[in-house]
PDB file of C-alpha atoms in Angstrom:
ATOM      1  CA  GLY W   1     105.057 201.412 127.595  1.00 48.00           C
ATOM      2  CA  GLU W   2     103.218 198.238 128.291  1.00 62.00           C
ATOM      3  CA  ASP W   3      99.948 197.721 126.457  1.00 86.00           C
ATOM      4  CA  VAL W   4      97.950 194.600 125.720  1.00 92.00           C
ATOM      5  CA  GLU W   5      95.097 194.673 123.224  1.00 94.00           C
ATOM      6  CA  GLN W   6      92.315 192.226 122.471  1.00 95.00           C
ATOM      7  CA  SER W   7      89.139 192.259 120.449  1.00 90.00           C
ATOM      8  CA  LEU W   8      86.236 192.673 122.856  1.00 92.00           C
ATOM      9  CA  PHE W   9      83.718 190.144 121.558  1.00 96.00           C
ATOM     10  CA  LEU W  10      83.672 186.750 119.835  1.00 97.00           C
ATOM     11  CA  SER W  11      80.677 184.585 119.047  1.00 97.00           C
ATOM     12  CA  VAL W  12      80.915 180.944 117.884  1.00 97.00           C
ATOM     13  CA  ARG W  13      78.645 177.937 117.460  1.00 97.00           C
ATOM     14  CA  GLU W  14      78.908 175.028 119.861  1.00 97.00           C
ATOM     15  CA  GLY W  15      81.334 172.452 118.474  1.00 97.00           C
ATOM     16  CA  ASP W  16      83.265 174.973 116.381  1.00 97.00           C
ATOM     17  CA  SER W  17      86.772 176.195 117.190  1.00 97.00           C
ATOM     18  CA  SER W  18      87.281 179.590 118.829  1.00 97.00           C
ATOM     19  CA  VAL W  19      90.343 181.710 118.238  1.00 97.00           C
ATOM     20  CA  ILE W  20      90.979 184.606 120.586  1.00 98.00           C
ATOM     21  CA  ASN W  21      93.712 187.034 119.605  1.00 97.00           C
ATOM     22  CA  CYS W  22      95.958 189.351 121.592  1.00 96.00           C
ATOM     23  CA  THR W  23      98.712 191.797 120.745  1.00 95.00           C
ATOM     24  CA  TYR W  24     101.253 193.212 123.161  1.00 90.00           C
ATOM     25  CA  THR W  25     103.868 195.916 122.872  1.00 84.00           C
ATOM     26  CA  ASP W  26     106.653 195.004 125.299  1.00 81.00           C
ATOM     27  CA  SER W  27     109.050 192.637 123.559  1.00 76.00           C
ATOM     28  CA  SER W  28     110.917 192.044 126.820  1.00 80.00           C
ATOM     29  CA  SER W  29     107.994 190.229 128.366  1.00 76.00           C
ATOM     30  CA  THR W  30     108.987 186.760 129.425  1.00 81.00           C
ATOM     31  CA  TYR W  31     105.698 184.979 130.006  1.00 87.00           C
ATOM     32  CA  LEU W  32     102.338 185.299 128.323  1.00 91.00           C
ATOM     33  CA  TYR W  33      99.180 183.990 129.891  1.00 93.00           C
ATOM     34  CA  TRP W  34      95.564 183.233 129.199  1.00 96.00           C
ATOM     35  CA  TYR W  35      93.086 183.607 132.044  1.00 95.00           C
ATOM     36  CA  LYS W  36      89.352 182.848 132.039  1.00 97.00           C
ATOM     37  CA  GLN W  37      86.790 184.765 134.086  1.00 95.00           C
ATOM     38  CA  GLU W  38      83.230 183.567 134.492  1.00 93.00           C
ATOM     39  CA  PRO W  39      80.488 185.947 135.697  1.00 87.00           C
ATOM     40  CA  GLY W  40      80.996 187.027 139.291  1.00 81.00           C
ATOM     41  CA  ALA W  41      84.153 184.973 139.659  1.00 84.00           C
ATOM     42  CA  GLY W  42      87.873 185.534 139.937  1.00 87.00           C
ATOM     43  CA  LEU W  43      90.438 184.640 137.302  1.00 92.00           C
ATOM     44  CA  GLN W  44      91.261 181.071 136.387  1.00 93.00           C
ATOM     45  CA  LEU W  45      94.652 180.364 134.834  1.00 91.00           C
ATOM     46  CA  LEU W  46      94.140 178.403 131.619  1.00 94.00           C
ATOM     47  CA  THR W  47      97.651 178.190 130.285  1.00 93.00           C
ATOM     48  CA  TYR W  48     100.845 180.158 129.808  1.00 91.00           C
ATOM     49  CA  ILE W  49     103.756 180.151 127.397  1.00 91.00           C
ATOM     50  CA  PHE W  50     107.370 181.204 127.708  1.00 89.00           C
ATOM     51  CA  SER W  51     108.448 183.847 125.237  1.00 86.00           C
ATOM     52  CA  ASN W  52     111.012 181.493 123.697  1.00 87.00           C
ATOM     53  CA  MET W  53     108.289 179.054 122.637  1.00 89.00           C
ATOM     54  CA  ASP W  54     106.139 179.202 119.510  1.00 92.00           C
ATOM     55  CA  MET W  55     103.332 176.889 120.495  1.00 95.00           C
ATOM     56  CA  LYS W  56     101.893 175.077 123.472  1.00 95.00           C
ATOM     57  CA  GLN W  57      99.070 172.565 123.438  1.00 96.00           C
ATOM     58  CA  ASP W  58      97.030 171.473 126.434  1.00 93.00           C
ATOM     59  CA  GLN W  59      94.028 169.253 125.677  1.00 95.00           C
ATOM     60  CA  ARG W  60      91.507 171.473 123.820  1.00 96.00           C
ATOM     61  CA  LEU W  61      93.684 174.555 124.153  1.00 97.00           C
ATOM     62  CA  THR W  62      96.411 175.620 121.717  1.00 97.00           C
ATOM     63  CA  VAL W  63      98.486 178.736 122.277  1.00 97.00           C
ATOM     64  CA  LEU W  64     100.421 180.256 119.399  1.00 97.00           C
ATOM     65  CA  LEU W  65     103.038 182.960 119.896  1.00 95.00           C
ATOM     66  CA  ASN W  66     104.457 185.103 117.102  1.00 93.00           C
ATOM     67  CA  LYS W  67     107.147 187.045 118.897  1.00 90.00           C
ATOM     68  CA  LYS W  68     108.145 189.024 115.807  1.00 90.00           C
ATOM     69  CA  ASP W  69     104.624 190.436 115.468  1.00 92.00           C
ATOM     70  CA  LYS W  70     104.003 190.409 119.247  1.00 91.00           C
ATOM     71  CA  HIS W  71     100.871 188.385 118.647  1.00 94.00           C
ATOM     72  CA  LEU W  72      99.423 185.704 120.893  1.00 95.00           C
ATOM     73  CA  SER W  73      96.395 183.549 120.182  1.00 97.00           C
ATOM     74  CA  LEU W  74      94.322 181.005 122.066  1.00 98.00           C
ATOM     75  CA  ARG W  75      92.478 178.343 120.116  1.00 98.00           C
ATOM     76  CA  ILE W  76      89.747 176.373 121.864  1.00 98.00           C
ATOM     77  CA  ALA W  77      88.783 173.230 119.970  1.00 98.00           C
ATOM     78  CA  ASP W  78      85.235 171.859 120.097  1.00 97.00           C
ATOM     79  CA  THR W  79      83.935 174.919 121.963  1.00 98.00           C
ATOM     80  CA  GLN W  80      81.225 174.159 124.524  1.00 97.00           C
ATOM     81  CA  THR W  81      78.625 176.363 126.198  1.00 95.00           C
ATOM     82  CA  GLY W  82      80.669 176.087 129.392  1.00 94.00           C
ATOM     83  CA  ASP W  83      83.474 177.932 127.616  1.00 97.00           C
ATOM     84  CA  SER W  84      81.350 181.104 127.547  1.00 97.00           C
ATOM     85  CA  ALA W  85      83.329 183.600 129.623  1.00 97.00           C
ATOM     86  CA  ILE W  86      85.736 186.513 129.369  1.00 97.00           C
ATOM     87  CA  TYR W  87      89.267 185.584 128.339  1.00 98.00           C
ATOM     88  CA  PHE W  88      92.187 187.756 129.353  1.00 97.00           C
ATOM     89  CA  CYS W  89      95.602 187.815 127.795  1.00 95.00           C
ATOM     90  CA  ALA W  90      98.381 188.932 130.160  1.00 93.00           C
ATOM     91  CA  GLU W  91     102.127 189.423 130.088  1.00 90.00           C
ATOM     92  CA  SER W  92     104.746 189.420 132.811  1.00 86.00           C
ATOM     93  CA  TRP W  93     108.502 189.577 133.157  1.00 80.00           C
ATOM     94  CA  GLU W  94     111.228 187.427 134.654  1.00 68.00           C
ATOM     95  CA  GLY W  95     110.974 187.412 138.439  1.00 60.00           C
ATOM     96  CA  GLY W  96     107.821 189.480 138.504  1.00 63.00           C
ATOM     97  CA  GLN W  97     104.175 188.808 139.111  1.00 68.00           C
ATOM     98  CA  ASN W  98     102.918 192.252 138.078  1.00 81.00           C
ATOM     99  CA  PHE W  99     100.814 191.069 135.182  1.00 89.00           C
ATOM    100  CA  VAL W 100      99.650 193.522 132.550  1.00 91.00           C
ATOM    101  CA  PHE W 101      96.244 192.385 131.360  1.00 94.00           C
ATOM    102  CA  GLY W 102      94.354 193.086 128.188  1.00 95.00           C
ATOM    103  CA  PRO W 103      90.744 194.325 128.314  1.00 95.00           C
ATOM    104  CA  GLY W 104      89.367 190.818 127.860  1.00 96.00           C
ATOM    105  CA  THR W 105      87.459 189.086 125.058  1.00 97.00           C
ATOM    106  CA  ARG W 106      83.888 188.038 125.813  1.00 97.00           C
ATOM    107  CA  LEU W 107      83.300 184.653 124.206  1.00 98.00           C
ATOM    108  CA  SER W 108      79.688 183.688 123.572  1.00 97.00           C
ATOM    109  CA  VAL W 109      78.972 180.109 122.548  1.00 97.00           C
ATOM    110  CA  LEU W 110      75.695 179.660 120.703  1.00 94.00           C
ATOM    111  CA  PRO W 111      73.844 176.320 120.753  1.00 89.00           C
TER     112      PRO W 111
ATOM    113  CA  ASP I  30      93.513 173.311 150.026  1.00 66.00           C
ATOM    114  CA  ALA I  31      91.104 176.251 150.065  1.00 73.00           C
ATOM    115  CA  GLY I  32      93.030 178.165 147.431  1.00 91.00           C
ATOM    116  CA  VAL I  33      93.134 181.937 147.654  1.00 95.00           C
ATOM    117  CA  THR I  34      90.377 183.301 149.860  1.00 96.00           C
ATOM    118  CA  GLN I  35      89.245 186.893 150.071  1.00 97.00           C
ATOM    119  CA  SER I  36      86.909 188.663 152.454  1.00 97.00           C
ATOM    120  CA  PRO I  37      84.435 190.156 152.400  1.00 97.00           C
ATOM    121  CA  THR I  38      82.850 189.168 149.091  1.00 96.00           C
ATOM    122  CA  HIS I  39      80.830 192.362 148.807  1.00 96.00           C
ATOM    123  CA  LEU I  40      81.121 195.733 150.482  1.00 96.00           C
ATOM    124  CA  ILE I  41      79.334 199.072 150.231  1.00 98.00           C
ATOM    125  CA  LYS I  42      81.065 202.206 151.519  1.00 98.00           C
ATOM    126  CA  THR I  43      80.405 205.932 151.408  1.00 98.00           C
ATOM    127  CA  ARG I  44      82.692 208.458 149.735  1.00 98.00           C
ATOM    128  CA  GLY I  45      85.459 209.594 152.066  1.00 98.00           C
ATOM    129  CA  GLN I  46      85.389 206.433 154.166  1.00 98.00           C
ATOM    130  CA  GLN I  47      88.207 203.938 154.567  1.00 98.00           C
ATOM    131  CA  VAL I  48      88.087 200.243 153.712  1.00 98.00           C
ATOM    132  CA  THR I  49      90.192 197.168 154.479  1.00 98.00           C
ATOM    133  CA  LEU I  50      90.104 194.065 152.291  1.00 98.00           C
ATOM    134  CA  ARG I  51      91.676 190.780 153.286  1.00 98.00           C
ATOM    135  CA  CYS I  52      93.373 187.938 151.462  1.00 98.00           C
ATOM    136  CA  SER I  53      94.649 184.540 152.536  1.00 98.00           C
ATOM    137  CA  PRO I  54      97.033 183.038 150.003  1.00 96.00           C
ATOM    138  CA  LYS I  55      97.049 179.489 148.753  1.00 94.00           C
ATOM    139  CA  SER I  56      98.834 177.153 151.129  1.00 93.00           C
ATOM    140  CA  GLY I  57     102.594 177.310 150.619  1.00 90.00           C
ATOM    141  CA  HIS I  58     102.533 180.624 148.751  1.00 92.00           C
ATOM    142  CA  ASP I  59     104.571 183.539 150.090  1.00 93.00           C
ATOM    143  CA  THR I  60     103.830 186.314 147.591  1.00 93.00           C
ATOM    144  CA  VAL I  61     100.586 188.267 147.395  1.00 95.00           C
ATOM    145  CA  SER I  62      99.594 190.721 144.682  1.00 94.00           C
ATOM    146  CA  TRP I  63      96.531 192.973 144.533  1.00 97.00           C
ATOM    147  CA  TYR I  64      94.639 194.053 141.427  1.00 96.00           C
ATOM    148  CA  GLN I  65      91.756 196.425 140.755  1.00 97.00           C
ATOM    149  CA  GLN I  66      89.286 195.416 138.068  1.00 95.00           C
ATOM    150  CA  ALA I  67      86.849 198.126 137.048  1.00 95.00           C
ATOM    151  CA  LEU I  68      83.648 197.060 135.326  1.00 91.00           C
ATOM    152  CA  GLY I  69      84.297 195.950 131.755  1.00 89.00           C
ATOM    153  CA  GLN I  70      88.074 196.224 132.036  1.00 92.00           C
ATOM    154  CA  GLY I  71      91.049 193.996 132.679  1.00 94.00           C
ATOM    155  CA  PRO I  72      92.664 193.904 136.126  1.00 95.00           C
ATOM    156  CA  GLN I  73      95.190 196.645 136.947  1.00 96.00           C
ATOM    157  CA  PHE I  74      98.176 195.854 139.172  1.00 94.00           C
ATOM    158  CA  ILE I  75      98.134 197.746 142.490  1.00 97.00           C
ATOM    159  CA  PHE I  76     101.083 196.274 144.404  1.00 95.00           C
ATOM    160  CA  GLN I  77     102.825 193.100 145.475  1.00 93.00           C
ATOM    161  CA  TYR I  78     103.993 191.951 148.901  1.00 94.00           C
ATOM    162  CA  TYR I  79     106.776 189.538 149.689  1.00 92.00           C
ATOM    163  CA  GLU I  80     108.397 188.921 153.084  1.00 91.00           C
ATOM    164  CA  GLU I  81     106.086 191.532 154.619  1.00 94.00           C
ATOM    165  CA  GLU I  82     107.445 194.275 152.346  1.00 94.00           C
ATOM    166  CA  GLU I  83     105.931 196.021 149.351  1.00 93.00           C
ATOM    167  CA  ARG I  84     108.126 194.788 146.518  1.00 90.00           C
ATOM    168  CA  GLN I  85     106.472 196.352 143.464  1.00 89.00           C
ATOM    169  CA  ARG I  86     103.823 198.977 142.967  1.00 93.00           C
ATOM    170  CA  GLY I  87     101.612 199.936 140.062  1.00 92.00           C
ATOM    171  CA  ASN I  88     100.323 203.371 139.161  1.00 93.00           C
ATOM    172  CA  PHE I  89      98.010 203.891 142.140  1.00 97.00           C
ATOM    173  CA  PRO I  90      97.924 206.811 144.577  1.00 97.00           C
ATOM    174  CA  ASP I  91      99.140 206.628 148.170  1.00 97.00           C
ATOM    175  CA  ARG I  92      95.523 206.258 149.309  1.00 98.00           C
ATOM    176  CA  PHE I  93      96.079 202.596 148.451  1.00 98.00           C
ATOM    177  CA  SER I  94      98.263 200.859 151.000  1.00 98.00           C
ATOM    178  CA  GLY I  95      98.789 197.330 152.129  1.00 97.00           C
ATOM    179  CA  HIS I  96     100.299 194.995 154.597  1.00 97.00           C
ATOM    180  CA  GLN I  97     101.510 191.422 154.685  1.00 97.00           C
ATOM    181  CA  PHE I  98     101.553 189.417 157.887  1.00 97.00           C
ATOM    182  CA  PRO I  99     104.058 186.739 158.995  1.00 97.00           C
ATOM    183  CA  ASN I 100     101.586 184.047 157.919  1.00 95.00           C
ATOM    184  CA  TYR I 101     101.662 185.599 154.393  1.00 96.00           C
ATOM    185  CA  SER I 102      98.082 186.826 154.523  1.00 97.00           C
ATOM    186  CA  SER I 103      97.585 190.360 153.325  1.00 98.00           C
ATOM    187  CA  GLU I 104      95.375 193.402 153.644  1.00 98.00           C
ATOM    188  CA  LEU I 105      94.593 196.149 151.158  1.00 98.00           C
ATOM    189  CA  ASN I 106      93.580 199.500 152.663  1.00 98.00           C
ATOM    190  CA  VAL I 107      92.012 202.327 150.717  1.00 98.00           C
ATOM    191  CA  ASN I 108      91.569 205.727 152.380  1.00 98.00           C
ATOM    192  CA  ALA I 109      89.348 208.653 151.381  1.00 98.00           C
ATOM    193  CA  LEU I 110      87.255 206.530 149.057  1.00 98.00           C
ATOM    194  CA  LEU I 111      86.149 207.975 145.732  1.00 98.00           C
ATOM    195  CA  LEU I 112      83.285 206.842 143.543  1.00 98.00           C
ATOM    196  CA  GLY I 113      85.903 205.723 141.019  1.00 97.00           C
ATOM    197  CA  ASP I 114      87.291 203.220 143.507  1.00 98.00           C
ATOM    198  CA  SER I 115      84.215 201.061 142.911  1.00 98.00           C
ATOM    199  CA  ALA I 116      85.593 197.843 141.411  1.00 97.00           C
ATOM    200  CA  LEU I 117      86.337 194.184 141.927  1.00 96.00           C
ATOM    201  CA  TYR I 118      89.515 193.845 143.965  1.00 97.00           C
ATOM    202  CA  LEU I 119      91.427 190.673 143.234  1.00 96.00           C
ATOM    203  CA  CYS I 120      94.165 189.068 145.255  1.00 96.00           C
ATOM    204  CA  ALA I 121      96.660 186.700 143.634  1.00 94.00           C
ATOM    205  CA  SER I 122      99.146 184.476 145.396  1.00 93.00           C
ATOM    206  CA  SER I 123     102.234 182.733 144.129  1.00 90.00           C
ATOM    207  CA  LEU I 124     105.463 181.198 145.247  1.00 86.00           C
ATOM    208  CA  ASP I 125     108.212 183.799 144.949  1.00 77.00           C
ATOM    209  CA  ARG I 126     109.194 184.324 141.313  1.00 68.00           C
ATOM    210  CA  ASN I 127     107.135 181.346 140.204  1.00 71.00           C
ATOM    211  CA  THR I 128     105.305 181.751 136.928  1.00 70.00           C
ATOM    212  CA  GLU I 129     101.893 180.681 138.152  1.00 81.00           C
ATOM    213  CA  ALA I 130      99.655 182.981 140.150  1.00 87.00           C
ATOM    214  CA  PHE I 131      96.329 181.905 141.581  1.00 90.00           C
ATOM    215  CA  PHE I 132      93.525 184.415 141.983  1.00 92.00           C
ATOM    216  CA  GLY I 133      90.832 184.649 144.601  1.00 94.00           C
ATOM    217  CA  GLN I 134      87.166 185.299 143.845  1.00 93.00           C
ATOM    218  CA  GLY I 135      87.571 188.966 144.608  1.00 95.00           C
ATOM    219  CA  THR I 136      85.865 191.568 146.772  1.00 97.00           C
ATOM    220  CA  ARG I 137      83.259 193.702 145.023  1.00 96.00           C
ATOM    221  CA  LEU I 138      83.548 197.232 146.481  1.00 98.00           C
ATOM    222  CA  THR I 139      80.815 199.754 145.756  1.00 98.00           C
ATOM    223  CA  VAL I 140      81.374 203.366 146.792  1.00 98.00           C
ATOM    224  CA  VAL I 141      78.216 205.493 147.012  1.00 98.00           C
TER     225      VAL I 141
END
């Protein structure tokens, strides 16, 4: 079955890099996503990666995909207090929009 | 472009009542999906509408139903509300089979 797992909490100092990890079980998933949710808000798409890619970089964000280990990570460089939020990893399949989300990782950025 | 808009933002209902939540997709989007996000959890897929038909459905009981209108807006209906239905209900819109989905701010439903 489909299952996405994430560690629940991460705390970093402002200016440091944050690495948020995710593991998934369905090797047939086609797309893997990172969404950000701030308190009381909906989900904001940060970035996504196709399953045939290993890495994607977008400004301060770097996504790494290890398909063999079914492991996805999001690295945020130079983490700022505005990055404090919950980060969700999600997977979906070709032609579908029925995302399966992980439980979310709460990132706290300390001054 | 207003993005995905949902109404109302907050709602309080009593057990056993029925509720209707509304979603207007991002301009140009034809596919609407609904998710339930319980407190402290990730969103769970309820169902997806495309061309006014339910195209996919998650593991939710028949008390959860929906509708999509010709203008692509959508409603989520929940009958016989239970306390466990208290959650943030999120609507996401996309262009059919496109990889990117945009989420609304959600409707916070509290069942008492």
